[in-house]
Tab-separated table of C-alpha atoms and ligand atoms in Angstrom:
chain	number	residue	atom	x	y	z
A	1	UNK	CA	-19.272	-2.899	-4.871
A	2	UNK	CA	-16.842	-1.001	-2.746
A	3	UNK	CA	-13.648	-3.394	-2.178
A	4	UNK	CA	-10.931	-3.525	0.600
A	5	UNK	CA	-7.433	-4.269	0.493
A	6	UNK	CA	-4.980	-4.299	3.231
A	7	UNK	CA	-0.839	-3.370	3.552
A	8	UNK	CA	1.710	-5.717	6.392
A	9	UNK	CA	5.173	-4.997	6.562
A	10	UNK	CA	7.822	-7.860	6.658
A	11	UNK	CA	8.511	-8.733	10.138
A	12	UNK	CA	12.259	-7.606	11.560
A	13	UNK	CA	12.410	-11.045	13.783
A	14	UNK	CA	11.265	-14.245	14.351
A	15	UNK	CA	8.672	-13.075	17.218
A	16	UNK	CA	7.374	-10.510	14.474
A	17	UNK	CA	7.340	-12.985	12.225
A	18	UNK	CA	5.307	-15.185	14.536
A	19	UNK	CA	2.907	-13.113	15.364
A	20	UNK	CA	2.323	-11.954	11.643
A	21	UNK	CA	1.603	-15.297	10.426
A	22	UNK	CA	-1.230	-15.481	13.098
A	23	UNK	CA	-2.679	-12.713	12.085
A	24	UNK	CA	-2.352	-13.168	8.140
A	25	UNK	CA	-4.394	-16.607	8.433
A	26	UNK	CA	-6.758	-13.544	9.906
A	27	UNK	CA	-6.765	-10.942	7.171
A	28	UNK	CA	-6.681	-13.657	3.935
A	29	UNK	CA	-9.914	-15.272	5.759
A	30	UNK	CA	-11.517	-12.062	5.385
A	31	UNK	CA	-11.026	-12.275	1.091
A	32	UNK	CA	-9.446	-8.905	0.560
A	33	UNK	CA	-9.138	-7.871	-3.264
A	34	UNK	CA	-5.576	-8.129	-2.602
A	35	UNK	CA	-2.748	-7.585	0.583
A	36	UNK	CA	0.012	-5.682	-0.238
A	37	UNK	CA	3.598	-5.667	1.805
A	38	UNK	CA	5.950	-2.899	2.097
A	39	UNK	CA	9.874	-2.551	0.947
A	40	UNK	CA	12.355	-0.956	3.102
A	41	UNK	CA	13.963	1.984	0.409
A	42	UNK	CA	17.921	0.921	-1.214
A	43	UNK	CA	16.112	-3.032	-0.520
A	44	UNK	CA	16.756	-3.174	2.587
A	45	UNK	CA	13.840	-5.036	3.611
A	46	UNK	CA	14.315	-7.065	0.336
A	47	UNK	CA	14.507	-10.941	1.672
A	48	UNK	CA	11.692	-10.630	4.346
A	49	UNK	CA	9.111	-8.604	1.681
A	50	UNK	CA	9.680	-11.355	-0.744
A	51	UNK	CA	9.657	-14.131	2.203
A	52	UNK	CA	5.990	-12.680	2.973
A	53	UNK	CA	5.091	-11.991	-0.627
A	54	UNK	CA	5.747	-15.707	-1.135
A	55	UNK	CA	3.605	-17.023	1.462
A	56	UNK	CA	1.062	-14.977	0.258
A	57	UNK	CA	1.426	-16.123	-3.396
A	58	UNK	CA	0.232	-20.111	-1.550
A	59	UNK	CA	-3.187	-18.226	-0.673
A	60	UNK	CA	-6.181	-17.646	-2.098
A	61	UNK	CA	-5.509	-13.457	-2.201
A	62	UNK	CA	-3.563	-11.464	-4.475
A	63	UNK	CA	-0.661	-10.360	-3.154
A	64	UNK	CA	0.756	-6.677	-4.296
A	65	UNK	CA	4.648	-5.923	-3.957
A	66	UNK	CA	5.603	-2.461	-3.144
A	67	UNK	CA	9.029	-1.573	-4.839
A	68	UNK	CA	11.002	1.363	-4.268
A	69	UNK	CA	13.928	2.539	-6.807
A	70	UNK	CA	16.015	5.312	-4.631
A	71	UNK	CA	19.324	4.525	-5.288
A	72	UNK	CA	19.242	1.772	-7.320
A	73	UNK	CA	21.109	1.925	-10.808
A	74	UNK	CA	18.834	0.543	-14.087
A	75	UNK	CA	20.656	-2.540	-13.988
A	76	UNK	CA	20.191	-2.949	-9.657
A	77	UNK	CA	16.221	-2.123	-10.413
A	78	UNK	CA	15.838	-4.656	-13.553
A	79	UNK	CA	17.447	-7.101	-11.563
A	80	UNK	CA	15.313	-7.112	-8.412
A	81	UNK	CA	12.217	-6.219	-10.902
A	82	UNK	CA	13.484	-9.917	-12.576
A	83	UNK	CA	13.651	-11.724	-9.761
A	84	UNK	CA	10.165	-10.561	-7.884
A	85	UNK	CA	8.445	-11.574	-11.524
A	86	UNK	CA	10.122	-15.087	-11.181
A	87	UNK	CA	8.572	-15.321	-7.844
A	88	UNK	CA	5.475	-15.230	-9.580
A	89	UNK	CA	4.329	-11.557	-8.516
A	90	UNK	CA	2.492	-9.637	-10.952
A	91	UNK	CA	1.281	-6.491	-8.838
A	92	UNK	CA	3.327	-3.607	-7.648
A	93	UNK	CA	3.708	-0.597	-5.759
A	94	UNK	CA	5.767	1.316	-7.586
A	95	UNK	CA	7.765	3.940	-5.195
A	96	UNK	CA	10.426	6.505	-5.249
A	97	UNK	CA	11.047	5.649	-1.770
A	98	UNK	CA	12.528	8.056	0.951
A	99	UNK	CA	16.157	9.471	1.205
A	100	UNK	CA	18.422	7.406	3.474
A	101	UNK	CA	18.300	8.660	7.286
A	102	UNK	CA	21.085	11.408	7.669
A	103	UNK	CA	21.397	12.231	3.911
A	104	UNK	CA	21.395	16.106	3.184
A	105	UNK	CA	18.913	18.374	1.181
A	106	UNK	CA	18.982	18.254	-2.302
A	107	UNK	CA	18.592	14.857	-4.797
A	108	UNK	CA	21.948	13.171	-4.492
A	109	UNK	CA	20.319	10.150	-3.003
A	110	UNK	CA	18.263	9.477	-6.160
A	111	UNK	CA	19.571	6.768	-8.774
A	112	UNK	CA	19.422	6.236	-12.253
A	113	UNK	CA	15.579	6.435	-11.639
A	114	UNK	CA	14.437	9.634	-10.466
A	115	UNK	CA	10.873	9.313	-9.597
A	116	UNK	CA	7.947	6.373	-9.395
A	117	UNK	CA	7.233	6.961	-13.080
A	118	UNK	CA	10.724	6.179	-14.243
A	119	UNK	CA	9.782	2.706	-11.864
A	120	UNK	CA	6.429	2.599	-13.708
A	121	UNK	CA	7.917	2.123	-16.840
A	122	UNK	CA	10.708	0.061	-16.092
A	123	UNK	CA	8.442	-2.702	-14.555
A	124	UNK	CA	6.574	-2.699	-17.973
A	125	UNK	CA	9.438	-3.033	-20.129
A	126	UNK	CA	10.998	-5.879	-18.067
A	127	UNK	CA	7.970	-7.408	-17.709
A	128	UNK	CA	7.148	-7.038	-21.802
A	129	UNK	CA	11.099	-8.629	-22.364
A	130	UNK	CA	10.241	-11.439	-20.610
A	131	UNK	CA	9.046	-14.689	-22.613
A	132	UNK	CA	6.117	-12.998	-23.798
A	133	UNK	CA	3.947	-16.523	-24.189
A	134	UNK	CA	4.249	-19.522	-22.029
A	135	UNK	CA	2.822	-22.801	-22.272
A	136	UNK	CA	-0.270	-23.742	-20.503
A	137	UNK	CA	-1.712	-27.916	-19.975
A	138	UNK	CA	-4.786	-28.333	-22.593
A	139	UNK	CA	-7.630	-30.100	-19.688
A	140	UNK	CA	-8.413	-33.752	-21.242
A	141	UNK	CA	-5.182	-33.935	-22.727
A	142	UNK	CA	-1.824	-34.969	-20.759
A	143	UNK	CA	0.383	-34.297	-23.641
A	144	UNK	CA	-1.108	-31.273	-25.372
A	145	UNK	CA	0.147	-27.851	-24.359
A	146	UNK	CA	-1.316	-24.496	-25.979
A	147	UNK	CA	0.563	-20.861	-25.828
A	148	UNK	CA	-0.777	-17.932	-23.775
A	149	UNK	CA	0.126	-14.843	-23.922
A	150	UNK	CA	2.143	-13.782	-20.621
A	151	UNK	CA	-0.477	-12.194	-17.838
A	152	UNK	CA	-0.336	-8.224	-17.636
A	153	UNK	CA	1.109	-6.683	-14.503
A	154	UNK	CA	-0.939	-4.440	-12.347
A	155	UNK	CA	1.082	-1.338	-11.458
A	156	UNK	CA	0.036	0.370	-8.418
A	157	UNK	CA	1.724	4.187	-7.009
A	158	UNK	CA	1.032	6.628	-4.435
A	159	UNK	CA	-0.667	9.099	-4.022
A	160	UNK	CA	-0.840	12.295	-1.825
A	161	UNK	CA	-4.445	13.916	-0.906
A	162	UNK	CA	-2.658	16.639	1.567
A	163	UNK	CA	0.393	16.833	-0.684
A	164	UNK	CA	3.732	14.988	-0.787
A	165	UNK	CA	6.274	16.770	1.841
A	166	UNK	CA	8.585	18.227	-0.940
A	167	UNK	CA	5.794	18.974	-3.246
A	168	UNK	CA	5.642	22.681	-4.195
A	169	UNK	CA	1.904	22.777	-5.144
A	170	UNK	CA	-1.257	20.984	-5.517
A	171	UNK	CA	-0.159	21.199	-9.325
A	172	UNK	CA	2.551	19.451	-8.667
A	173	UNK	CA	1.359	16.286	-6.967
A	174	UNK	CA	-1.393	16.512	-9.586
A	175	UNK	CA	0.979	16.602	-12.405
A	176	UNK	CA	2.847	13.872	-10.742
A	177	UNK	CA	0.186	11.263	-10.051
A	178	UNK	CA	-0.897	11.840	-13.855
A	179	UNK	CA	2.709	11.789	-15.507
A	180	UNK	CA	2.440	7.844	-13.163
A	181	UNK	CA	-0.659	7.084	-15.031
A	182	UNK	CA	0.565	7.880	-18.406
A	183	UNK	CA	3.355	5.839	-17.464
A	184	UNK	CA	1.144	2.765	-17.140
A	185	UNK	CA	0.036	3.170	-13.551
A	186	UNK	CA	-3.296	1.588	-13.387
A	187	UNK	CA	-4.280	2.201	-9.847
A	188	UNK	CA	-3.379	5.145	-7.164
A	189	UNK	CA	-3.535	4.303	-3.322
A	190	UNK	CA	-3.228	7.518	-0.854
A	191	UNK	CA	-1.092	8.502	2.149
A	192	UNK	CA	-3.057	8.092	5.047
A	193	UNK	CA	-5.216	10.972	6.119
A	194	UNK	CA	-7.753	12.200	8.947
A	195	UNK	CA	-10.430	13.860	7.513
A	196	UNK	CA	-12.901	12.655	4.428
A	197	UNK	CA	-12.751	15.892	2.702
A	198	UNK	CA	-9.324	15.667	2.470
A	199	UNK	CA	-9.322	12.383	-0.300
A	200	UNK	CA	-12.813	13.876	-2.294
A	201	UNK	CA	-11.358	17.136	-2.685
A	202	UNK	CA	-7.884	15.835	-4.273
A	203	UNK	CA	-9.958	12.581	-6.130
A	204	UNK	CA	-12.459	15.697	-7.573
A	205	UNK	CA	-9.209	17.813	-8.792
A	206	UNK	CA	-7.324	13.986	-10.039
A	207	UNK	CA	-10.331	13.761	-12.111
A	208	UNK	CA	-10.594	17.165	-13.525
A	209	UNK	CA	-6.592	16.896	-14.294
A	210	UNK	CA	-6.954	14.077	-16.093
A	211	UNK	CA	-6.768	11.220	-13.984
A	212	UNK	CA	-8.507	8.184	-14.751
A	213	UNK	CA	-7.254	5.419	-12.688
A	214	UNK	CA	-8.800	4.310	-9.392
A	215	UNK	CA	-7.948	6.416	-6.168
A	216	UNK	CA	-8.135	3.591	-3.162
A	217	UNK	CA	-8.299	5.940	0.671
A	218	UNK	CA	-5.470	4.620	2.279
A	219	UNK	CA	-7.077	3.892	6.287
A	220	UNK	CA	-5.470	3.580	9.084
A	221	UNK	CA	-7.002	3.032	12.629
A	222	UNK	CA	-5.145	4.797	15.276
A	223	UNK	CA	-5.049	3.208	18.854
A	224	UNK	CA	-2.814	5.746	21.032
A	225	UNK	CA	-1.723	8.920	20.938
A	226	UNK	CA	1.943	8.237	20.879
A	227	UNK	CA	1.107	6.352	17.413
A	228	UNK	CA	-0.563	9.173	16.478
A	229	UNK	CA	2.404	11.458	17.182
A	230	UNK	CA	4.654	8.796	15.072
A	231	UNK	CA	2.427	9.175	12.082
A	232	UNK	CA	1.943	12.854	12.006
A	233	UNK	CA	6.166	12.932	12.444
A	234	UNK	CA	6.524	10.194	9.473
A	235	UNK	CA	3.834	11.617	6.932
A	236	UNK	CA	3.937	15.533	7.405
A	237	UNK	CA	0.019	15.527	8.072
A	238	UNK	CA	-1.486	18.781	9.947
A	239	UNK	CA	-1.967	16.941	13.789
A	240	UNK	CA	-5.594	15.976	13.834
A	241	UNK	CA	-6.173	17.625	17.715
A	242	UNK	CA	-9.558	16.210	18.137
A	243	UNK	CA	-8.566	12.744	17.730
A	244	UNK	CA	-5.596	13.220	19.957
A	245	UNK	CA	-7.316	14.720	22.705
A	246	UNK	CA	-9.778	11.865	22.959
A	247	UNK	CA	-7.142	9.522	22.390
A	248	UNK	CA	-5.446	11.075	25.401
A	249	UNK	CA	-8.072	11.574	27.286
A	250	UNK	CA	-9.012	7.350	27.238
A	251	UNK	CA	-7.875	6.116	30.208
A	252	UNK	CA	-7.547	2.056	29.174
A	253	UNK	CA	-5.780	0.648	26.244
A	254	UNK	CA	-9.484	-0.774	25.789
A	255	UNK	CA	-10.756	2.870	26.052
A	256	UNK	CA	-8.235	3.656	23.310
A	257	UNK	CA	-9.333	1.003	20.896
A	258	UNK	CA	-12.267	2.278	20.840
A	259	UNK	CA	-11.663	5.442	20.445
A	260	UNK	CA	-9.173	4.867	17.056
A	261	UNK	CA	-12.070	2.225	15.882
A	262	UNK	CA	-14.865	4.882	16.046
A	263	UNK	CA	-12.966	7.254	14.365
A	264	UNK	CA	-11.382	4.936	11.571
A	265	UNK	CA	-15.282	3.775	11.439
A	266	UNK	CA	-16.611	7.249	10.570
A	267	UNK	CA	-13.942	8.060	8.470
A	268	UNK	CA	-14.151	4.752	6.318
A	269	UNK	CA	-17.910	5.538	5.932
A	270	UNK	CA	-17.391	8.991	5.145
A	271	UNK	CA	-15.077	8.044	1.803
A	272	UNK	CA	-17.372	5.287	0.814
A	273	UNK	CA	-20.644	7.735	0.851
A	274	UNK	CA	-18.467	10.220	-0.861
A	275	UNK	CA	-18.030	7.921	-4.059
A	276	UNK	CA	-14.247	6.085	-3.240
A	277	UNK	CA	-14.283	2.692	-4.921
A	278	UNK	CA	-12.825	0.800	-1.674
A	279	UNK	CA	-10.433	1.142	1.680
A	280	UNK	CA	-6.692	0.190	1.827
A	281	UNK	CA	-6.125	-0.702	5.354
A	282	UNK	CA	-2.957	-0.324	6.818
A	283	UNK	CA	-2.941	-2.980	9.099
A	284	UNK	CA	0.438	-2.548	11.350
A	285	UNK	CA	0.565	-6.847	10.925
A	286	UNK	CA	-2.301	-6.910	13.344
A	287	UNK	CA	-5.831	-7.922	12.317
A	288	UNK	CA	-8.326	-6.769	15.057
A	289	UNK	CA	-8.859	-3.394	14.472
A	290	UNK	CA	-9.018	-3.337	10.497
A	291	UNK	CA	-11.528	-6.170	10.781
A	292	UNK	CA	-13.261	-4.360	13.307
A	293	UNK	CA	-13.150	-1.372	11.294
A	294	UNK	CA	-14.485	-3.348	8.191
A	295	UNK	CA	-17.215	-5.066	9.602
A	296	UNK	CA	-18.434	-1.623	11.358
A	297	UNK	CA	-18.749	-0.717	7.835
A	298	UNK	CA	-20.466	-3.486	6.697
A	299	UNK	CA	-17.916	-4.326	4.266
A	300	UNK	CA	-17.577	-7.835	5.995
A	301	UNK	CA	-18.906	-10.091	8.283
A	302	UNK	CA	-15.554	-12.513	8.972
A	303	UNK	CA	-15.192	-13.196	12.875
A	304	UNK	CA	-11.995	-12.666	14.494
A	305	UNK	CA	-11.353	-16.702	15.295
A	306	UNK	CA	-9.373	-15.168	17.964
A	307	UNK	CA	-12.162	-13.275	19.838
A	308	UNK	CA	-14.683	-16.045	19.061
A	309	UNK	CA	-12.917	-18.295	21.124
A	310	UNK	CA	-12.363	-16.308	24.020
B	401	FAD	P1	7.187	10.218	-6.809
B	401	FAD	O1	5.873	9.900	-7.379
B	401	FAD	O2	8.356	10.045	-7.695
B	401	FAD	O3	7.142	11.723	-6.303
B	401	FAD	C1	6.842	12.098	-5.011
B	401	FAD	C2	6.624	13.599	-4.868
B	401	FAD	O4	7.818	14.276	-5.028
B	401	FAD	C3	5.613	14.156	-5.820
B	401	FAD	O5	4.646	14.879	-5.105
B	401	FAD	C4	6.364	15.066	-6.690
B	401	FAD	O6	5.621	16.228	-6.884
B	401	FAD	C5	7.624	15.310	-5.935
B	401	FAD	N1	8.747	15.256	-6.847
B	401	FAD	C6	9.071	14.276	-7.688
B	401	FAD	N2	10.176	14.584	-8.378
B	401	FAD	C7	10.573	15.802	-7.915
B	401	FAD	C8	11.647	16.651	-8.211
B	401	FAD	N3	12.565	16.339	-9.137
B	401	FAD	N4	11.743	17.796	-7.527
B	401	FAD	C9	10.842	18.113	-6.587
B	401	FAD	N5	9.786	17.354	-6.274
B	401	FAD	C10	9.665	16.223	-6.926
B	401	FAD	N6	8.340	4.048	1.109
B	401	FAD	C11	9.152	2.964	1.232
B	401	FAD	O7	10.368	3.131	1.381
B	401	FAD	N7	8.662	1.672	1.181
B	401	FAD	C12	7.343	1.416	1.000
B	401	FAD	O8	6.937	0.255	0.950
B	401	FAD	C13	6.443	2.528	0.879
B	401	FAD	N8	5.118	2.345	0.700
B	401	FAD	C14	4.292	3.420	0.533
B	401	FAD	C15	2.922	3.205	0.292
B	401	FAD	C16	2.055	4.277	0.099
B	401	FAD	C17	0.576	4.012	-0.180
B	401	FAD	C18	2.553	5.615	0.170
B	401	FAD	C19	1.624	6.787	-0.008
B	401	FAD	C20	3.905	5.847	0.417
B	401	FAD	C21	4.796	4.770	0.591
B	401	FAD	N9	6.173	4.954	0.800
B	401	FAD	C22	6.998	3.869	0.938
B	401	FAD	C23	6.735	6.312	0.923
B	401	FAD	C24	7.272	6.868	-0.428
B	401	FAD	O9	8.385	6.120	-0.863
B	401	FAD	C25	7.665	8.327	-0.189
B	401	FAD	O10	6.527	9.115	0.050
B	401	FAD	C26	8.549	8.981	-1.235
B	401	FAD	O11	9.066	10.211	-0.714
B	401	FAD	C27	7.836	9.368	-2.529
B	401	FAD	O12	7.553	8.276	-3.270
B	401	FAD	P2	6.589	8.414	-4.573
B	401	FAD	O13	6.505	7.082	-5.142
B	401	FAD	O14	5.361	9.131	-4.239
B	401	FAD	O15	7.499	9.384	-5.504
């Protein structure tokens, strides 16, 4: 059964912050395998991720912490690793995470850790120094406690169908998305993307590489052109010019939606009858369109409260 997860990003204010807890109610409702929130790169987002992550934590869905180590010494990275584990988080998205804005060519920026990998491994080995058995209540009997063995983390990195921007080759991202799994990634979740082919071609070469671990399509649905522009600018993607002429040529903001719907639609069904396991839906802290996008698909059936009552 194909599964679908979805990403938020910690709001910068309390209207943001409003408005995202409206919607979250929203996106748990719809039981996602797990909702994951983004980290600003050097922590700058740190506070507000974890504030999010936390609230999440009191649901009934997984929540999955994305971590990013540019910049950070060992001791800076094991510390914030620490405290996110004392939250009570045990998934990650482990990230090298961008250069800082204004920072010239070349890898000064980088820390002690130079890539996600070096991450990868780091969150094991803090994780495996931690108490590595707690005590757990015995049902029936008030007094009794019994020792578990402390729960394995789930260790999530990226992943780049079209290639990363400063990758030199296919080979390269290849090489780099298996050196994460032999560094105890045990899932992959993609860059977004505009066209199907794009994930089952790099999934086919993963798996003839060597790659074992699942390969979640990251989705997003695309309501205007000027987000479109943003996304092509932030990513590197090739412009999809199809999608941005009809995107254009919508006259409403209604016209729009359902332009970026439709085309999220046929793209989510596209990956799914090619073989990919689920959708990550990047949900820009809004719920409409990725539910609309999901229950196009079939994947679920949750109403939007919201629309309901309108
Ligand atoms: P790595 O896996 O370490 O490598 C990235 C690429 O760089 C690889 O293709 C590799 O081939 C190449 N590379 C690695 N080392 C070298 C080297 N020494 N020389 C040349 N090339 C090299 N950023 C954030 O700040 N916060 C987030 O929350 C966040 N979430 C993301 C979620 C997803 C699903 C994705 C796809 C990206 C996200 N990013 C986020 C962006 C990410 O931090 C950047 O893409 C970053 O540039 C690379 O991170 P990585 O984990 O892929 O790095």
């Amino acid at each position: 059964m194909a599964t679908y997860s979805f990403e938020l990003y910690p709001p910068r204010n309390a209207a943001a912050e409003l408005a995202l807890y409206e919607s979250l109610g929203q996106l748990v409702a719809a039981a996602p395998e797990f909702i994951s929130v983004t980290y600003g790169a050097s922590g700058s987002s740190g506070e507000a991720s974890l504030g999010v992550l936390r609230h999440l934590l009191t649901t009934a869905v997984p929540p999955m912490a994305h971590l990013t180590c540019v910049g950070w010494t060992y001791s800076e990275a094991t510390r914030v690793i620490r405290e996110f584990l004392d939250a009570g988080l045990t998934s990650f998205l482990a990230l090298r995470g961008d250069p800082p804005v204004g920072s010239v060519e070349g890898d000064d920026f980088l820390g002690d850790l130079k890539s996600a990998g070096e991450l990868v491994q780091l969150i094991h080995r803090v994780q495996a120094e931690r108490v590595p058995f707690s005590q757990e209540s015995v049902p029936g009997f008030p007094s009794a406690k019994r020792l578990s063995s402390g729960k394995k983390v789930t260790i999530a990195v990226a992943a780049f169908p079209n290639g990363h921007p400063r990758s030199r080759s296919v080979e390269q991202d290849l090489d780099t998305l298996l050196a994460k799994e032999a560094a105890g990634a045990n899932l992959a979740i993609t860059q977004l993307f505009f066209h199907a082919e794009d994930y089952l071609r790099f999934t086919e070469q993963a798996r003839a590489a060597g790659v074992t671990m699942r390969i979640l399509p990251g989705v997003m649905p695309i309501l205007s052109p000027e987000r479109l522009q943003r996304m092509v600018d932030l990513t590197g993607e090739r412009m999809p010019v199809e999608l941005l002429a009809r995107l254009s040529a919508a006259e409403t903001p209604d016209a729009r939606y359902a332009v970026g719907i439709e085309h999220a639609t046929r793209l989510s069904n596209d990956l799914l009858d090619g073989g990919a396991p689920g959708l990550h839906l990047y949900t820009f802290n809004r719920h409409e369109a990725v539910l609309s996008v999901l229950r196009a698909t079939g994947l679920t059936t949750t109403i939007d409260a919201n629309k309901e009552q309108a």
